[in-house]
Amino acid sequence: MYETITLEKRGRVAVITINRPDKLNALNSKVHAEGIAALDELRRDDDVVVVVLTGSGDRAFIAGADISEFEGQTPVTQRSQFQERTLFNSIDIFPKPVIAMVNGFCLGGGNELALACDIRVCSDNAKFGQPEINLGIIPGGGGTQRLTRLIGEGRSMEMNLTGDMIDAETALKFGLVNHVFPADQLEAETMKLAEKISEKAPIALQLAKEAVKFASRSNLDEGLRREVDLFAICFSTEDKQEGVSAFLEKRKPVFKGK
Ligand code: COA
């Protein structure tokens, strides 16, 4: 049904794979459109609790925007494209947790997509960068904004001004990724993490994501007020009752997303 991505459900975890390995999974307009459509599908699917985003093949997560589409673009077409609902923002506002499983080059728009995800993990051979400067442009999907909030101004500035790549260990040190795994264990370890999260109460997961995301968009007082409101909503759920009862009865909770 999709041409440039694949969508696979493994229990409560859905895996979206950008599937243009011969172009190192570069993001063209079809990938953007199909990625947005897949997220729409997964948002409505109550069986899916967590999404993993990755790239096909063993060389790249995503090597950036498809540079061949840049030719013929004007300021007007680019601005309107990026003001529409983008794949970056669709991930950012997607209510369920999204994990970026970075299996190789993670450059430009690829790094921006990873940044829009909630958790990033990578293989030990992954390489991260914002090389737009080498093309005489700057990032347009969050590479100067989300990256700076995540790793700090000095580090983000250097990546954006030099266009140089950093390796997995440096990305870990910068806090750009949460975990680095040997390449042959990346998928298994990522699925372990995704499955662990997918067993939690789905509504609480969504509220936790919303609350944490709000932290970088608000001042502390606003953030704490929002947290209390979202915390209070948990008390309207059946899953809160199940979680508390299971603890008191010394058994594992079975959450239903209600
Ligand atoms: N857009 C379009 N095509 C891309 C691409 C991109 N961002 N990145 C890689 N490709 C294509 C190459 O053109 C090549 O296609 P071809 O075989 O039809 O010629 C194929 O993917 C393999 O890439 P190649 O450059 O041959 O691999 P490499 O191992 O020599 O280099 C990179 C890997 C990632 C260093 C290099 O591909 C690169 O610099 N890509 C662009 C990264 C970038 O600037 N991204 C930001 C865009 S704003």
XYZ file of N, CA and C and ligand atoms in Angstrom:
822
model
N 0.825 -1.204 0.000
C 0.000 0.000 0.000
C 0.872 1.274 0.000
N 1.998 1.217 0.768
C 2.944 2.337 0.692
C 4.091 1.965 -0.245
N 4.676 2.975 -0.887
C 5.780 2.706 -1.814
C 7.146 3.003 -1.217
N 7.216 4.022 -0.384
C 8.527 4.471 0.093
C 8.767 4.136 1.562
N 7.753 3.584 2.217
C 7.925 3.164 3.616
C 7.283 1.788 3.776
N 7.655 1.100 4.855
C 6.894 -0.089 5.210
C 6.360 0.127 6.619
N 5.246 -0.519 6.884
C 4.609 -0.389 8.189
C 4.292 -1.798 8.680
N 4.829 -2.107 9.849
C 4.694 -3.480 10.351
C 4.261 -3.409 11.807
N 3.315 -4.250 12.181
C 2.893 -4.256 13.588
C 3.418 -5.499 14.270
N 4.108 -5.285 15.398
C 4.613 -6.418 16.187
C 4.005 -6.270 17.574
N 2.844 -6.895 17.759
C 2.121 -6.733 19.020
C 1.696 -5.285 19.176
N 2.063 -4.683 20.300
C 1.637 -3.296 20.547
C 2.634 -2.274 20.007
N 3.656 -2.770 19.293
C 4.674 -1.881 18.729
C 4.542 -1.868 17.199
N 4.477 -0.670 16.616
C 4.467 -0.559 15.153
C 5.825 -0.047 14.706
N 6.320 -0.598 13.599
C 7.621 -0.188 13.074
C 7.408 0.451 11.698
N 7.782 1.733 11.606
C 7.771 2.414 10.299
C 9.212 2.414 9.791
N 9.417 1.881 8.588
C 10.766 1.839 8.002
C 10.779 2.659 6.719
N 11.641 3.658 6.672
C 11.805 4.414 5.428
C 12.554 3.493 4.470
N 11.977 3.273 3.298
C 12.447 2.168 2.456
C 12.950 2.634 1.084
N 14.049 3.402 1.114
C 14.726 3.795 -0.131
C 16.216 3.529 0.062
N 16.612 2.265 0.324
C 17.998 2.000 0.708
C 19.018 2.429 -0.339
N 18.637 2.368 -1.639
C 19.606 2.761 -2.687
C 19.885 4.260 -2.652
N 19.028 5.030 -2.027
C 19.251 6.479 -1.866
C 19.496 6.813 -0.393
N 19.984 5.842 0.330
C 20.246 5.993 1.775
C 19.034 6.579 2.500
N 17.840 6.177 2.031
C 16.564 6.546 2.651
C 16.316 8.057 2.679
N 16.868 8.756 1.686
C 16.672 10.212 1.617
C 15.174 10.528 1.562
N 14.824 11.623 2.187
C 13.412 11.994 2.343
C 12.926 12.784 1.135
N 12.127 12.143 0.283
C 11.508 12.930 -0.791
C 10.057 13.230 -0.393
N 9.343 13.928 -1.280
C 7.998 14.352 -0.877
C 7.065 13.164 -0.668
N 7.302 12.061 -1.369
C 6.461 10.870 -1.192
C 6.676 10.265 0.206
N 7.944 10.241 0.654
C 8.205 9.717 2.006
C 7.467 10.574 3.039
N 7.547 11.887 2.850
C 6.850 12.778 3.791
C 5.348 12.457 3.817
N 4.745 12.371 2.614
C 3.300 12.150 2.538
C 2.927 10.784 3.119
N 3.716 9.756 2.773
C 3.374 8.416 3.267
C 3.640 8.284 4.764
N 4.678 8.954 5.239
C 4.952 8.936 6.684
C 3.808 9.566 7.464
N 3.312 10.676 6.944
C 2.192 11.354 7.616
C 0.954 10.448 7.592
N 0.709 9.804 6.439
C -0.455 8.904 6.327
C -0.326 7.733 7.302
N 0.895 7.182 7.417
C 1.096 6.044 8.332
C 0.844 6.470 9.776
N 1.300 7.653 10.123
C 1.079 8.126 11.495
C -0.417 8.321 11.762
N -1.131 8.826 10.748
C -2.587 8.983 10.910
C -3.233 7.631 11.180
N -2.772 6.619 10.422
C -3.307 5.258 10.580
C -3.007 4.753 12.003
N -1.789 4.966 12.448
C -1.378 4.423 13.748
C -2.007 5.175 14.919
N -2.289 6.454 14.699
C -2.924 7.217 15.785
C -4.304 6.641 16.104
N -5.010 6.213 15.039
C -6.372 5.699 15.230
C -6.389 4.241 15.676
N -5.236 3.572 15.640
C -5.177 2.136 15.926
C -4.923 1.912 17.420
N -5.994 1.530 18.133
C -5.872 1.389 19.590
C -4.943 0.251 20.002
N -4.662 -0.671 19.085
C -3.758 -1.782 19.420
C -2.305 -1.353 19.445
N -2.009 -0.218 18.834
C -0.619 0.254 18.765
C -0.369 1.265 19.879
N 0.640 0.965 20.688
C 0.943 1.834 21.835
C 2.239 2.624 21.611
N 3.201 2.012 20.926
C 4.511 2.638 20.708
C 4.885 2.478 19.234
N 5.567 3.492 18.694
C 6.025 3.430 17.301
C 7.554 3.499 17.279
N 8.157 2.670 16.435
C 9.604 2.729 16.187
C 9.793 3.213 14.754
N 10.665 4.206 14.579
C 10.966 4.726 13.237
C 12.393 4.364 12.880
N 12.590 3.771 11.690
C 13.948 3.401 11.292
C 14.107 3.509 9.777
N 15.307 3.165 9.309
C 15.573 3.196 7.871
C 15.963 1.803 7.402
N 15.701 1.474 6.132
C 16.012 0.114 5.681
C 17.483 0.001 5.265
N 17.973 -1.225 5.283
C 19.375 -1.473 4.948
C 20.258 -1.245 6.158
N 21.564 -1.472 5.932
C 22.462 -1.360 7.086
C 23.395 -0.156 6.985
N 23.107 0.767 6.038
C 24.022 1.911 5.879
C 23.468 3.187 6.497
N 22.146 3.348 6.404
C 21.611 4.659 6.801
C 20.286 4.539 7.550
N 20.117 5.421 8.497
C 18.778 5.725 9.027
C 18.128 6.580 7.929
N 18.596 7.802 7.778
C 18.135 8.682 6.699
C 19.274 9.665 6.406
N 19.686 9.752 5.134
C 20.807 10.651 4.779
C 20.331 12.054 4.424
N 19.155 12.432 4.934
C 18.700 13.811 4.763
C 17.609 13.955 3.741
N 17.275 15.204 3.481
C 16.295 15.505 2.440
C 16.850 15.008 1.112
N 15.945 14.624 0.218
C 16.387 14.199 -1.110
C 16.845 15.433 -1.875
N 18.171 15.529 -2.037
C 18.759 16.756 -2.587
C 18.317 16.973 -4.037
N 17.978 15.863 -4.720
C 17.569 16.027 -6.125
C 16.260 16.807 -6.226
N 15.471 16.851 -5.146
C 14.213 17.611 -5.188
C 14.438 19.106 -4.927
N 15.665 19.463 -4.519
C 15.922 20.882 -4.217
C 15.940 21.738 -5.476
N 16.339 21.063 -6.583
C 16.408 21.830 -7.828
C 14.997 22.242 -8.223
N 14.873 23.490 -8.616
C 13.556 23.956 -9.038
C 12.713 24.484 -7.885
N 13.199 24.312 -6.657
C 12.438 24.850 -5.521
C 12.702 26.345 -5.399
N 11.673 27.064 -5.026
C 11.828 28.508 -4.813
C 11.587 28.803 -3.336
N 11.927 29.997 -2.878
C 11.625 30.338 -1.483
C 10.145 30.120 -1.169
N 9.293 30.449 -2.126
C 7.849 30.345 -1.882
C 7.430 28.881 -1.733
N 7.914 27.995 -2.629
C 7.503 26.582 -2.535
C 8.057 25.958 -1.255
N 9.295 26.286 -0.911
C 9.902 25.694 0.280
C 9.188 26.162 1.549
N 8.889 27.486 1.585
C 8.256 28.018 2.790
C 6.870 27.386 2.968
N 6.123 27.295 1.873
C 4.765 26.772 2.037
C 4.814 25.282 2.370
N 5.790 24.553 1.793
C 5.917 23.128 2.127
C 6.204 22.938 3.624
N 7.087 23.752 4.146
C 7.468 23.591 5.548
C 6.460 24.199 6.509
N 5.531 25.014 5.955
C 4.480 25.526 6.839
C 3.280 24.597 6.873
N 3.211 23.704 5.878
C 2.140 22.705 5.909
C 2.427 21.735 7.043
N 1.541 20.773 7.208
C 1.802 19.742 8.203
C 2.984 18.926 7.715
N 4.115 18.998 8.399
C 5.298 18.264 7.958
C 5.405 16.940 8.717
N 6.265 16.072 8.206
C 6.504 14.810 8.913
C 7.163 15.084 10.270
N 8.036 16.114 10.315
C 8.690 16.465 11.585
C 7.637 16.805 12.644
N 6.738 17.720 12.271
C 5.736 18.126 13.261
C 4.727 17.026 13.540
N 4.457 16.194 12.524
C 3.501 15.094 12.742
C 4.024 14.122 13.792
N 5.348 13.923 13.814
C 5.924 13.053 14.844
C 5.895 13.768 16.185
N 6.270 15.043 16.151
C 6.331 15.821 17.384
C 4.981 15.811 18.115
N 3.898 15.998 17.357
C 2.580 16.079 18.005
C 1.870 14.726 18.046
N 2.513 13.673 17.549
C 1.898 12.336 17.586
C 1.701 11.944 19.049
N 0.513 11.525 19.421
C 0.260 11.336 20.862
C 0.999 10.165 21.512
N 1.374 9.161 20.718
C 2.010 7.976 21.311
C 3.534 8.119 21.237
N 4.261 7.436 22.130
C 5.722 7.534 22.094
C 6.304 7.012 20.774
N 7.313 7.725 20.276
C 7.997 7.323 19.038
C 9.499 7.205 19.336
N 10.057 6.057 19.004
C 11.495 5.810 19.216
C 12.196 5.820 17.860
N 13.255 6.633 17.731
C 14.069 6.596 16.506
C 15.141 5.536 16.693
N 15.152 4.536 15.798
C 16.174 3.485 15.835
C 17.162 3.808 14.709
N 18.281 4.417 15.077
C 19.201 5.001 14.092
C 20.282 3.985 13.717
N 20.223 3.508 12.472
C 21.071 2.393 12.031
C 22.047 2.840 10.953
N 22.820 3.904 11.218
C 23.776 4.355 10.200
C 23.715 5.868 10.068
N 23.890 6.379 8.826
C 23.889 7.834 8.628
C 22.568 8.454 9.089
N 22.685 9.500 9.855
C 21.508 10.212 10.365
C 21.807 11.691 10.136
N 21.468 12.154 8.941
C 21.967 13.460 8.498
C 20.831 14.389 8.101
N 21.059 15.673 8.279
C 20.124 16.676 7.797
C 18.708 16.405 8.283
N 17.787 16.268 7.313
C 16.387 15.987 7.653
C 16.231 14.682 8.417
N 17.193 13.763 8.254
C 17.151 12.508 9.019
C 17.392 12.785 10.490
N 18.377 13.617 10.759
C 18.631 13.975 12.150
C 17.457 14.774 12.707
N 16.858 15.603 11.859
C 15.704 16.390 12.314
C 14.508 15.487 12.624
N 14.355 14.405 11.838
C 13.261 13.467 12.146
C 13.541 12.746 13.462
N 14.812 12.338 13.636
C 15.179 11.670 14.894
C 14.932 12.612 16.076
N 15.233 13.887 15.866
C 15.041 14.870 16.945
C 13.563 15.059 17.284
N 12.698 14.877 16.285
C 11.262 15.028 16.542
C 10.706 13.824 17.311
N 11.459 12.711 17.319
C 11.030 11.516 18.065
C 11.256 11.739 19.561
N 10.735 10.827 20.363
C 10.792 11.022 21.820
C 12.059 10.448 22.438
N 12.543 9.352 21.859
C 13.753 8.700 22.355
C 14.555 8.302 21.117
N 15.859 8.481 21.187
C 16.740 8.067 20.084
C 17.718 7.018 20.597
N 17.833 5.903 19.860
C 18.867 4.913 20.146
C 19.585 4.654 18.830
N 20.846 4.219 18.926
C 21.572 4.044 17.654
C 22.533 2.868 17.711
N 22.997 2.480 16.520
C 24.037 1.456 16.389
C 25.389 2.125 16.601
N 26.387 1.302 16.935
C 27.712 1.879 17.219
C 28.388 2.455 15.975
N 27.831 2.175 14.787
C 28.412 2.762 13.565
C 27.600 3.949 13.042
N 26.670 4.455 13.858
C 25.821 5.580 13.406
C 26.646 6.863 13.321
N 26.202 7.752 12.426
C 26.869 9.056 12.277
C 25.781 10.118 12.170
N 25.956 11.184 12.921
C 24.935 12.221 12.993
C 25.497 13.536 12.469
N 24.668 14.311 11.792
C 25.158 15.608 11.345
C 24.059 16.467 10.753
N 24.317 17.762 10.716
C 23.461 18.721 10.000
C 24.334 19.314 8.897
N 24.472 18.589 7.758
C 25.410 19.032 6.706
C 24.836 20.077 5.760
N 23.658 20.630 6.072
C 23.031 21.597 5.153
C 23.969 22.723 4.763
N 24.807 23.153 5.730
C 25.698 24.289 5.480
C 26.605 24.029 4.277
N 26.910 22.746 4.037
C 27.766 22.397 2.887
C 27.057 22.608 1.550
N 25.718 22.710 1.609
C 24.944 22.960 0.385
C 24.597 24.441 0.262
N 25.095 25.240 1.208
C 24.785 26.666 1.176
C 23.420 26.994 1.731
N 22.880 26.089 2.560
C 21.565 26.338 3.170
C 21.646 26.030 4.664
N 20.534 26.179 5.363
C 20.482 25.795 6.777
C 19.305 24.823 6.961
N 19.234 24.135 8.089
C 18.121 23.211 8.305
C 16.777 23.943 8.340
N 15.711 23.232 7.933
C 14.380 23.838 7.970
C 13.372 23.001 8.730
N 13.839 21.880 9.311
C 12.902 20.981 9.992
C 13.220 20.817 11.472
N 13.894 21.794 12.033
C 14.146 21.745 13.482
C 15.605 21.552 13.863
N 16.479 21.474 12.851
C 17.896 21.191 13.118
C 18.633 22.286 13.872
N 18.123 23.499 13.813
C 18.735 24.538 14.658
C 17.964 24.707 15.967
N 16.724 24.233 16.009
C 15.881 24.499 17.171
C 15.808 23.309 18.131
N 15.305 22.168 17.636
C 15.209 21.001 18.544
C 16.606 20.544 18.957
N 17.560 20.610 18.031
C 18.912 20.154 18.366
C 19.515 21.025 19.475
N 19.315 22.333 19.368
C 19.872 23.244 20.372
C 19.239 22.997 21.740
N 17.924 22.775 21.755
C 17.265 22.508 23.042
C 17.773 21.200 23.652
N 18.089 20.236 22.788
C 18.484 18.918 23.299
C 19.947 18.873 23.748
N 20.863 19.457 22.953
C 22.290 19.260 23.282
C 22.999 20.544 23.679
N 22.296 21.678 23.620
C 22.905 22.946 24.040
C 23.444 23.733 22.853
N 23.587 25.054 23.088
C 23.897 25.965 21.983
C 25.281 25.718 21.366
N 26.301 25.545 22.206
C 27.659 25.423 21.671
C 27.814 24.207 20.774
N 27.275 23.079 21.243
C 27.405 21.844 20.467
C 26.575 21.910 19.183
N 25.352 22.429 19.319
C 24.482 22.561 18.155
C 25.087 23.534 17.154
N 25.649 24.618 17.669
C 26.255 25.633 16.798
C 27.373 25.001 15.976
N 28.219 24.222 16.648
C 29.343 23.625 15.917
C 28.836 22.663 14.834
N 27.825 21.842 15.189
C 27.295 20.912 14.173
C 26.691 21.677 12.996
N 25.962 22.764 13.297
C 25.301 23.528 12.234
C 26.276 24.381 11.423
N 27.347 24.848 12.047
C 28.287 25.720 11.326
C 29.335 24.933 10.534
N 29.725 23.760 11.038
C 30.747 22.982 10.316
C 30.124 21.959 9.375
N 28.928 21.478 9.701
C 28.329 20.397 8.919
C 29.012 19.064 9.160
N 29.962 19.027 10.101
C 30.697 17.781 10.360
C 29.804 16.731 11.031
N 30.157 15.486 10.786
C 29.410 14.405 11.439
C 30.026 14.093 12.798
N 29.184 13.637 13.727
C 29.691 13.116 15.000
C 29.368 11.620 15.062
N 30.201 10.883 15.786
C 29.961 9.437 15.853
C 29.008 9.103 17.009
N 28.705 7.823 17.128
C 27.695 7.384 18.105
C 28.113 7.708 19.539
N 29.384 7.496 19.853
C 29.847 7.753 21.227
C 29.708 9.230 21.568
N 30.038 10.094 20.600
C 29.901 11.541 20.828
C 28.417 11.903 20.977
N 27.581 11.287 20.142
C 26.141 11.560 20.236
C 25.614 11.159 21.620
N 26.153 10.071 22.149
C 25.741 9.622 23.483
C 26.197 10.639 24.538
N 27.439 11.079 24.395
C 27.999 12.056 25.339
C 27.211 13.378 25.282
N 26.763 13.770 24.098
C 26.007 15.010 23.928
C 24.555 14.880 24.417
N 24.100 13.644 24.630
C 22.692 13.454 24.987
C 21.789 13.450 23.769
N 22.382 13.312 22.593
C 21.570 13.238 21.370
C 20.891 11.873 21.272
N 21.561 10.838 21.772
C 20.934 9.510 21.843
C 20.952 9.017 23.290
N 19.999 8.154 23.596
C 19.934 7.593 24.958
C 20.823 6.363 25.115
N 20.946 5.580 24.035
C 21.715 4.332 24.108
C 22.418 4.082 22.786
N 23.607 3.478 22.889
C 24.319 2.993 21.693
C 24.421 1.472 21.827
N 24.023 0.747 20.775
C 24.095 -0.714 20.809
C 24.981 -1.207 19.658
N 25.645 -2.362 19.833
C 26.337 -2.960 18.686
C 25.323 -3.142 17.549
N 25.785 -2.885 16.312
C 24.849 -2.878 15.179
C 23.988 -4.146 15.113
N 24.594 -5.305 15.422
C 23.816 -6.551 15.284
C 22.812 -6.747 16.430
N 22.878 -5.886 17.430
C 21.898 -6.002 18.527
C 20.904 -4.843 18.555
N 21.077 -3.905 17.617
C 20.258 -2.683 17.666
C 18.768 -2.990 17.654
N 18.353 -3.839 16.716
C 16.924 -4.084 16.572
C 16.359 -4.776 17.822
N 17.057 -5.806 18.286
C 16.558 -6.548 19.456
C 16.485 -5.634 20.680
N 17.520 -4.817 20.888
C 17.533 -3.943 22.064
C 16.467 -2.855 21.953
N 16.277 -2.351 20.739
C 15.254 -1.311 20.557
C 13.863 -1.893 20.795
N 13.646 -3.103 20.285
C 12.335 -3.730 20.480
C 12.089 -4.025 21.954
N 13.158 -4.377 22.669
C 13.018 -4.618 24.111
C 12.533 -3.344 24.812
N 13.154 -2.237 24.457
C 12.769 -0.947 25.043
C 11.333 -0.589 24.655
N 11.020 -0.758 23.359
C 9.680 -0.418 22.874
C 8.628 -1.288 23.562
N 8.937 -2.581 23.708
C 7.968 -3.489 24.337
C 7.767 -3.143 25.808
N 8.873 -2.810 26.468
C 8.751 -2.425 27.883
C 7.798 -1.232 28.022
N 7.982 -0.227 27.171
C 7.117 0.960 27.239
C 5.682 0.587 26.866
N 5.543 -0.308 25.878
C 4.191 -0.630 25.379
C 3.341 -1.372 26.400
N 3.986 -1.876 27.462
C 3.202 -2.566 28.500
C 2.630 -1.603 29.535
N 3.021 -0.334 29.477
C 2.503 0.651 30.437
C 1.098 1.082 30.024
N 0.472 1.864 30.896
C -0.894 2.313 30.603
C -0.855 3.313 29.437
N -1.552 3.004 28.337
C -1.453 3.856 27.141
C -1.843 5.316 27.366
N -2.877 5.545 28.147
C -3.289 6.957 28.337
C -2.230 7.691 29.156
N -1.706 7.036 30.186
C -0.655 7.672 30.990
C 0.592 7.941 30.140
N 0.914 7.030 29.221
C 2.062 7.260 28.332
C 1.858 8.538 27.522
N 0.649 8.687 26.993
C 0.390 9.871 26.157
C 0.452 11.144 26.982
N -0.082 11.065 28.208
C -0.057 12.251 29.074
C 1.379 12.566 29.503
N 2.164 11.525 29.767
C 3.568 11.733 30.150
C 4.332 12.383 28.993
N 4.083 11.910 27.768
C 4.753 12.494 26.598
C 4.389 13.972 26.475
N 3.083 14.248 26.602
C 2.629 15.644 26.473
C 3.274 16.522 27.550
N 3.334 15.993 28.756
C 3.882 16.782 29.867
C 5.372 17.051 29.663
N 6.124 16.012 29.295
C 7.574 16.199 29.116
C 7.847 17.153 27.950
N 7.097 16.993 26.857
C 7.288 17.886 25.701
C 7.002 19.330 26.079
N 6.015 19.526 26.939
C 5.636 20.889 27.322
C 6.769 21.572 28.088
N 7.609 20.778 28.736
C 8.689 21.354 29.563
C 9.616 22.249 28.746
N 9.886 21.848 27.482
C 10.818 22.686 26.718
C 10.101 23.802 25.971
N 8.784 23.897 26.176
C 8.035 24.944 25.469
C 7.428 25.948 26.439
N 7.737 25.820 27.724
C 7.041 26.659 28.710
C 8.029 27.079 29.788
N 7.598 28.021 30.621
C 8.417 28.287 31.805
C 8.014 27.296 32.901
N 8.764 27.273 33.981
C 8.550 26.232 34.991
C 7.155 26.302 35.610
N 6.675 27.515 35.903
C 5.350 27.620 36.540
C 4.250 27.083 35.626
N 4.308 27.473 34.349
C 3.301 26.971 33.389
C 3.411 25.455 33.272
N 4.648 24.972 33.229
C 4.883 23.535 33.070
C 4.360 22.753 34.261
N 4.597 23.269 35.448
C 4.134 22.553 36.645
C 2.603 22.547 36.703
N 1.993 23.680 36.262
C 0.513 23.711 36.244
C -0.013 22.682 35.250
N 0.614 22.616 34.062
C 0.163 21.654 33.044
C 0.337 20.227 33.567
N 1.451 19.988 34.263
C 1.693 18.640 34.781
C 0.587 18.222 35.752
N 0.202 19.150 36.637
C -0.853 18.808 37.612
C -2.157 18.478 36.891
N -2.487 19.264 35.848
C -3.735 19.004 35.112
C -3.699 17.613 34.468
N -2.560 17.294 33.855
C -2.447 15.996 33.161
C -2.418 14.847 34.170
N -1.730 15.078 35.294
C -1.701 14.097 36.396
C -3.127 13.820 36.871
N -3.921 14.893 37.014
C -5.304 14.739 37.506
C -6.132 13.907 36.531
N -5.888 14.094 35.219
C -6.657 13.329 34.222
C -6.440 11.827 34.409
N -5.234 11.438 34.828
C -4.962 9.996 35.042
C -5.965 9.380 36.021
N -6.434 10.200 36.957
C -7.337 9.675 37.985
C -8.744 9.416 37.462
N -8.980 9.740 36.179
C -10.274 9.423 35.583
C -10.208 8.108 34.813
N -9.039 7.442 34.806
C -8.903 6.261 33.943
C -9.081 4.942 34.718
N -9.555 3.948 33.992
C -9.653 2.597 34.583
C -8.247 2.045 34.844
N -7.314 2.437 33.984
C -5.951 1.929 34.134
C -5.295 2.396 35.427
N -5.645 3.590 35.886
C -5.106 4.054 37.185
C -5.620 3.119 38.283
N -6.898 2.758 38.203
C -7.473 1.851 39.205
C -6.771 0.500 39.149
N -6.560 0.023 37.912
C -5.893 -1.270 37.715
C -4.457 -1.225 38.243
N -3.748 -0.141 37.960
C -2.349 -0.017 38.393
C -2.242 -0.029 39.906
N -3.130 0.712 40.554
C -3.086 0.801 42.018
C -3.511 -0.550 42.628
N -4.604 -1.126 42.095
C -5.075 -2.416 42.630
C -4.009 -3.494 42.471
N -3.374 -3.522 41.293
C -2.354 -4.548 41.029
C -1.202 -4.404 42.016
N -0.805 -3.164 42.294
C 0.284 -2.965 43.251
C -0.136 -3.510 44.624
N -1.338 -3.145 45.047
C -1.778 -3.556 46.386
C -1.982 -5.069 46.468
N -2.379 -5.668 45.339
C -2.609 -7.121 45.317
C -1.350 -7.899 44.933
N -0.222 -7.171 44.791
C 1.077 -7.777 44.456
C 1.016 -8.624 43.186
N 0.396 -8.068 42.152
C 0.373 -8.752 40.850
C 0.735 -7.745 39.768
N 0.951 -8.288 38.545
C 1.311 -7.425 37.423
C 0.026 -6.763 36.881
N 0.054 -5.465 36.629
C -1.168 -4.838 36.097
C -1.413 -5.224 34.631
N -2.680 -5.244 34.265
C -3.029 -5.448 32.854
C -3.758 -4.184 32.406
N -3.069 -3.354 31.655
C -3.641 -2.074 31.250
C -4.423 -2.217 29.951
N -5.520 -1.447 29.877
C -6.395 -1.585 28.711
C -6.489 -0.331 27.872
N -5.842 0.740 28.314
C -5.964 1.987 27.542
C -7.319 2.639 27.727
N -7.900 2.408 28.938
C -9.217 3.038 29.225
C -9.132 3.823 30.516
N 19.550 13.051 -1.320
C 19.493 12.355 -2.473
N 20.261 11.269 -2.698
C 21.118 10.899 -1.740
C 21.236 11.579 -0.524
C 20.402 12.707 -0.324
N 20.394 13.394 0.813
N 22.184 10.979 0.224
C 22.636 9.939 -0.482
N 21.997 9.886 -1.687
C 22.200 8.909 -2.764
C 23.471 9.190 -3.553
O 23.242 10.174 -4.530
C 23.734 7.820 -4.133
O 22.841 7.617 -5.211
P 23.397 7.003 -6.636
O 23.926 5.644 -6.251
O 22.165 6.947 -7.484
O 24.449 7.942 -7.097
C 23.298 6.876 -3.016
O 22.398 7.623 -2.201
C 24.437 6.382 -2.154
O 25.122 7.508 -1.637
P 26.694 7.772 -1.849
O 26.931 9.247 -1.754
O 27.170 7.089 -3.089
O 27.296 7.005 -0.581
P 28.645 7.341 0.177
O 28.883 6.207 1.112
O 29.730 7.697 -0.789
O 28.339 8.667 1.050
C 27.019 10.119 2.476
C 27.358 8.654 2.064
C 25.845 10.053 3.441
C 28.238 10.742 3.156
C 26.659 10.926 1.228
O 25.670 10.199 0.500
C 26.102 12.298 1.510
O 26.843 13.203 1.834
N 24.768 12.471 1.333
C 24.134 13.762 1.503
C 23.968 14.122 2.937
C 23.351 15.492 3.071
O 23.929 16.499 2.705
N 22.136 15.527 3.647
C 21.456 16.763 3.931
C 20.599 17.181 2.832
S 19.847 18.746 3.187
